[in-house]
XYZ file of C-alpha atoms in Angstrom:
379
model
C 25.239 -46.623 -33.685
C 24.581 -43.326 -35.499
C 21.103 -41.999 -34.828
C 18.896 -40.158 -37.319
C 17.339 -36.775 -36.408
C 14.210 -37.497 -38.479
C 13.578 -40.738 -36.551
C 13.800 -38.874 -33.251
C 11.373 -36.173 -34.434
C 8.899 -38.837 -35.562
C 9.140 -40.571 -32.186
C 8.588 -37.320 -30.279
C 5.308 -36.803 -32.157
C 3.911 -39.472 -29.852
C 4.192 -37.156 -26.809
C 1.427 -34.622 -26.133
C 2.345 -31.152 -24.920
C 1.274 -30.626 -21.261
C -2.059 -28.806 -21.159
C -2.351 -28.635 -24.978
C -4.123 -30.714 -27.630
C -1.075 -31.016 -29.925
C 2.041 -33.157 -29.653
C 5.285 -31.473 -28.591
C 6.572 -31.303 -32.191
C 3.403 -29.737 -33.657
C 3.128 -27.221 -30.794
C 6.688 -26.051 -31.350
C 7.769 -27.194 -27.898
C 10.743 -29.064 -29.406
C 13.038 -26.189 -30.350
C 16.202 -28.095 -31.272
C 17.613 -31.624 -31.656
C 21.297 -32.412 -31.911
C 22.688 -35.889 -32.686
C 26.290 -37.034 -32.063
C 26.566 -40.766 -32.867
C 24.461 -42.450 -30.177
C 24.126 -39.236 -28.152
C 20.974 -37.076 -28.416
C 20.357 -33.606 -27.013
C 16.773 -32.330 -27.095
C 15.789 -28.734 -26.290
C 12.152 -28.446 -25.160
C 10.121 -25.411 -24.059
C 6.796 -25.997 -22.316
C 4.196 -23.531 -21.007
C 3.148 -25.445 -17.902
C 5.430 -24.335 -15.027
C 4.461 -27.132 -12.620
C 7.157 -29.530 -11.445
C 4.903 -32.471 -12.344
C 4.569 -31.317 -15.976
C 8.323 -30.791 -16.305
C 9.187 -34.216 -14.863
C 6.538 -35.990 -16.950
C 7.762 -34.396 -20.194
C 11.377 -35.317 -19.506
C 10.565 -38.944 -18.605
C 8.327 -39.399 -21.679
C 11.063 -38.100 -24.005
C 13.586 -40.549 -22.559
C 11.158 -43.488 -22.760
C 9.926 -42.904 -26.319
C 13.409 -42.431 -27.819
C 14.667 -45.566 -26.089
C 11.617 -47.522 -27.235
C 11.130 -46.184 -30.769
C 14.668 -45.264 -31.870
C 17.496 -46.882 -29.901
C 17.300 -48.407 -26.442
C 20.902 -47.561 -25.558
C 20.810 -43.924 -26.726
C 22.423 -41.409 -24.384
C 19.839 -38.681 -24.035
C 20.071 -35.212 -22.507
C 16.872 -33.143 -22.197
C 17.224 -29.360 -21.800
C 13.801 -28.321 -20.518
C 12.761 -24.671 -20.347
C 9.495 -23.202 -19.067
C 7.968 -20.260 -20.892
C 4.776 -19.620 -18.926
C 2.692 -16.724 -20.270
C 2.803 -13.715 -17.970
C -0.384 -13.088 -16.043
C -2.192 -9.918 -17.118
C -2.312 -7.143 -14.550
C -5.805 -7.352 -13.139
C -7.426 -4.521 -11.208
C -8.421 -6.803 -8.375
C -8.328 -6.098 -4.657
C -7.196 -9.180 -2.771
C -7.511 -7.751 0.706
C -10.660 -7.235 2.758
C -12.111 -3.986 1.433
C -14.703 -2.254 3.589
C -18.008 -2.168 1.702
C -19.002 1.362 0.742
C -15.556 2.958 1.127
C -14.093 4.215 -2.119
C -10.625 5.431 -1.111
C -8.412 4.770 1.919
C -5.636 7.309 2.534
C -2.939 6.675 5.128
C -1.340 9.805 6.609
C 2.068 8.976 8.043
C 5.298 10.485 9.304
C 8.648 8.977 10.076
C 8.763 10.650 13.492
C 6.452 12.201 16.048
C 5.906 15.895 16.644
C 5.663 16.994 13.016
C 1.917 17.731 13.172
C 0.684 14.667 11.292
C -2.546 14.399 13.300
C -3.211 18.112 12.855
C -2.749 17.790 9.094
C -5.002 14.700 9.010
C -7.787 16.392 10.983
C -7.730 19.491 8.793
C -7.528 17.429 5.622
C -10.638 15.499 6.738
C -12.559 18.678 7.567
C -11.615 20.318 4.260
C -12.737 17.254 2.293
C -16.056 17.380 4.166
C -16.386 21.114 3.368
C -15.876 20.242 -0.308
C -18.897 17.948 -0.132
C -17.203 14.569 0.187
C -18.314 11.857 2.614
C -15.379 11.430 4.988
C -14.352 9.062 7.772
C -11.279 9.249 9.990
C -9.725 6.333 11.863
C -7.262 7.276 14.603
C -4.876 4.305 14.454
C -2.484 5.679 17.065
C -3.397 3.171 19.789
C -0.929 4.548 22.338
C -1.452 8.278 21.775
C -4.916 8.962 20.327
C -5.544 12.666 19.755
C -8.504 12.881 17.359
C -11.254 12.909 20.047
C -9.752 16.142 21.441
C -9.162 17.688 18.014
C -12.807 17.120 17.057
C -14.220 18.149 20.454
C -15.766 14.706 21.065
C -13.510 13.437 23.857
C -16.492 12.601 26.074
C -18.509 10.882 23.340
C -18.904 7.112 22.987
C -19.657 5.198 19.767
C -23.138 3.688 19.786
C -23.979 0.109 18.866
C -26.163 -0.387 15.795
C -27.605 -3.530 14.233
C -26.516 -4.108 10.635
C -27.774 -7.247 8.874
C -28.179 -9.006 12.202
C -24.715 -8.062 13.449
C -23.826 -5.534 16.129
C -21.572 -2.791 14.754
C -19.975 0.354 16.180
C -21.422 3.584 14.900
C -18.607 6.158 14.532
C -18.898 9.461 16.378
C -19.569 12.303 13.959
C -18.640 15.994 14.078
C -17.992 18.667 11.444
C -19.184 16.224 8.763
C -16.478 13.657 9.611
C -17.175 10.165 10.985
C -14.581 9.307 13.604
C -13.324 6.265 15.508
C -10.444 6.188 17.978
C -9.211 4.007 20.832
C -9.536 7.226 22.847
C -13.301 6.672 22.953
C -12.806 3.445 24.889
C -10.275 4.582 27.511
C -10.248 7.131 30.318
C -8.404 10.427 29.647
C -5.725 9.571 32.235
C -5.512 5.867 31.307
C -2.397 4.617 29.522
C -2.837 1.879 26.927
C -0.169 -0.706 27.790
C -0.612 -3.337 25.132
C 1.728 -5.527 23.149
C 1.589 -5.396 19.354
C -0.887 -8.276 18.743
C -3.434 -6.846 21.170
C -3.127 -3.369 19.630
C -3.555 -4.866 16.166
C -6.667 -6.765 17.272
C -8.236 -3.583 18.647
C -7.409 -1.831 15.396
C -9.051 -4.559 13.307
C -12.189 -4.267 15.410
C -12.402 -0.534 14.752
C -11.916 -1.171 11.033
C -14.214 -4.125 10.378
C -16.673 -3.999 13.299
C -17.680 -0.425 12.499
C -20.604 0.743 10.398
C -18.905 3.429 8.290
C -21.670 3.612 5.689
C -20.892 5.166 2.312
C -17.585 7.079 2.301
C -15.624 8.768 -0.458
C -12.557 8.859 1.783
C -11.408 7.052 4.901
C -8.337 8.769 6.353
C -6.003 6.746 8.572
C -4.020 8.774 11.086
C -1.023 6.468 11.522
C 1.277 6.547 14.557
C 4.878 7.756 14.142
C 7.506 5.382 12.805
C 7.397 2.308 10.575
C 6.367 -0.535 12.860
C 3.795 -3.085 13.875
C 0.665 -0.947 13.539
C 1.663 0.108 10.027
C 2.098 -3.512 8.946
C -1.212 -4.491 10.568
C -3.023 -1.728 8.682
C -1.525 -2.677 5.346
C -2.196 -6.368 5.947
C -5.820 -5.617 6.833
C -6.664 -3.046 4.172
C -5.899 -2.258 0.547
C -4.716 1.323 1.176
C -5.300 3.495 -1.894
C -2.396 5.828 -1.228
C -0.230 7.416 1.437
C 0.542 11.001 2.411
C 3.784 11.660 4.317
C 4.048 14.695 6.618
C 7.342 16.300 7.600
C 8.750 19.545 8.910
C 11.585 21.198 6.932
C 14.480 20.381 9.279
C 16.993 17.679 8.426
C 16.187 15.423 11.411
C 12.524 15.175 10.408
C 13.388 14.754 6.722
C 15.633 11.770 7.455
C 12.678 9.989 9.070
C 10.235 11.139 6.383
C 12.518 9.532 3.814
C 12.170 6.239 5.716
C 8.403 6.690 5.810
C 8.270 7.041 2.020
C 10.618 4.053 1.627
C 8.338 1.934 3.822
C 5.370 2.421 1.494
C 7.532 1.880 -1.586
C 9.028 -1.358 -0.265
C 8.319 -4.215 -2.674
C 6.399 -6.255 -0.086
C 4.105 -3.298 0.713
C 3.900 -1.271 -2.513
C 1.422 1.443 -1.492
C 1.507 4.441 -3.870
C 2.787 7.608 -2.166
C 0.496 10.471 -3.154
C 3.041 13.026 -1.961
C 4.772 14.866 0.846
C 3.384 17.707 2.980
C 5.656 20.299 4.582
C 4.152 21.289 7.931
C 5.425 24.230 10.016
C 7.008 25.497 6.801
C 7.373 29.038 8.076
C 6.218 31.267 10.922
C 4.061 34.292 10.237
C 3.167 36.586 13.170
C -0.428 37.784 13.209
C 0.733 41.413 13.395
C 3.060 40.963 10.391
C 1.057 38.759 7.992
C 3.441 39.345 5.072
C 6.552 38.236 6.959
C 7.822 34.664 6.785
C 10.401 33.284 9.216
C 11.726 29.828 8.302
C 12.366 28.597 11.835
C 12.926 24.943 10.905
C 14.636 25.573 7.575
C 13.348 26.399 4.129
C 11.893 24.070 1.487
C 13.254 20.931 3.160
C 10.237 18.714 2.399
C 9.841 20.278 -1.039
C 13.436 19.354 -1.895
C 12.934 15.861 -0.438
C 9.895 15.350 -2.669
C 11.997 16.365 -5.662
C 14.823 14.009 -4.652
C 12.413 11.087 -4.279
C 10.480 11.974 -7.443
C 7.342 12.241 -5.319
C 4.662 14.965 -5.638
C 4.909 17.924 -3.256
C 1.394 18.460 -1.928
C 1.773 21.796 -0.176
C 3.096 23.698 2.808
C 1.302 24.581 6.027
C 2.547 27.590 8.029
C 3.426 27.552 11.722
C 0.568 29.672 13.043
C -0.564 29.923 16.657
C -4.252 29.663 15.765
C -3.749 26.213 14.179
C -2.496 24.896 17.504
C -5.213 26.719 19.448
C -7.917 25.397 17.103
C -6.729 21.824 17.600
C -6.651 22.208 21.369
C -10.234 23.488 21.573
C -11.529 20.850 19.162
C -12.345 22.983 16.144
C -9.868 22.333 13.299
C -8.353 25.495 11.825
C -9.474 24.595 8.295
C -13.015 25.470 9.371
C -12.042 29.137 9.383
C -13.253 31.171 6.413
C -11.334 33.583 4.210
C -8.021 33.160 6.045
C -4.555 32.153 4.792
C -4.858 28.988 6.907
C -8.055 27.933 5.138
C -6.374 28.628 1.781
C -3.314 26.542 2.727
C -5.413 23.521 3.722
C -7.667 23.885 0.667
C -4.616 23.909 -1.619
C -3.236 20.841 0.149
C -6.559 18.995 -0.092
C -7.012 19.801 -3.796
C -3.540 18.457 -4.511
C -4.245 15.257 -2.550
C -7.492 14.680 -4.484
C -5.742 15.432 -7.782
C -2.964 12.933 -7.056
C -5.541 10.377 -5.925
C -7.471 10.707 -9.191
C -4.224 10.327 -11.135
C -3.261 7.295 -9.064
C -6.661 5.624 -9.570
C -6.454 6.271 -13.312
C -2.909 4.971 -13.788
C -2.654 2.098 -11.290
C -4.757 -0.917 -10.248
C -6.186 -1.016 -6.703
C -3.642 -1.767 -4.004
C -3.579 -5.316 -2.689
C -3.521 -5.793 1.056
C -0.113 -7.311 1.785
C 0.315 -10.829 3.093
C 3.370 -11.151 5.308
C 3.973 -14.742 6.297
C 7.637 -14.671 7.349
C 9.970 -12.409 9.260
C 11.246 -11.245 5.876
C 8.223 -8.968 5.797
C 9.591 -7.144 8.814
C 13.078 -6.656 7.394
C 14.781 -3.314 7.100
C 13.770 -1.367 4.022
C 16.206 -1.792 1.156
C 18.118 1.314 0.155
C 17.126 2.682 -3.188
């Protein structure tokens, strides 16, 4: 029997489009009908992506053609889903900390590049500029911030907030500070597996009364491991700063640090790269620069990765001495060191403003399988 295309169209008008008030012919869901004797091929595009909607549409097409047109028709339904794309909504899906505007993670691919020193001086400089600043030392196994801020013997107090007991961060130089170092003895090693370290970290994040902050800086441990994932699963990090020295060994790890934040499952904007220990300048020869670890390594890496270069910090003895005595070097006045950290901080703030203007807030990542712990894909 030769079938008629008009009869098939009329029959299909008896099927409503899933989720719409019209039938599938009126809505334009039926895009094409081809008839070959007793064979019918129907092309249908629906907007409902659910498996139930797809199956229901296909079954109804088969039934109505068999019932209304020809019961022995050989029917093939080509069903396509054209779901409208969801608009990009500036919505944080993680657990933001009330009162904290921006969370900046300071990271490095390897240890020994001065990441904690940069973080401490960045925090102090932001405070000098009039911002409200907090600093969370997330290095569970090697906390150094209590020493750098001269508060190693302090203990966070307990305060009552809305009927709940919260930790009150220790404060010095205008920076609110929490670290696992406040809860351990100076000679005590923290020997914890990852889950226990992550739990302690979450307590310092969410069981603390940070108050109103413009910036919360996270001093991350070296590498790209468990603590980093815990942080980014717990918090919607606004952006990341990667610290490196100029030599090739450090740059190779800094590249991995940048790649970690850019990984699709994490997707934290990288605000830029800092070159620490960029050059050595003796106090007696302030105009001389000796590039002990190489020249412009991090600057060139930033260019290669199309990432902003935030600034360079010299290798100066007083920076180390200032950290050891618990008074960050950025607190100096009218010195090249103060200028270097001010330039760095201004660039970080500038990139942060640009990031907040151009991109929606970062979502805290949800890793539910081991795929979230896979090696970073090469770009």
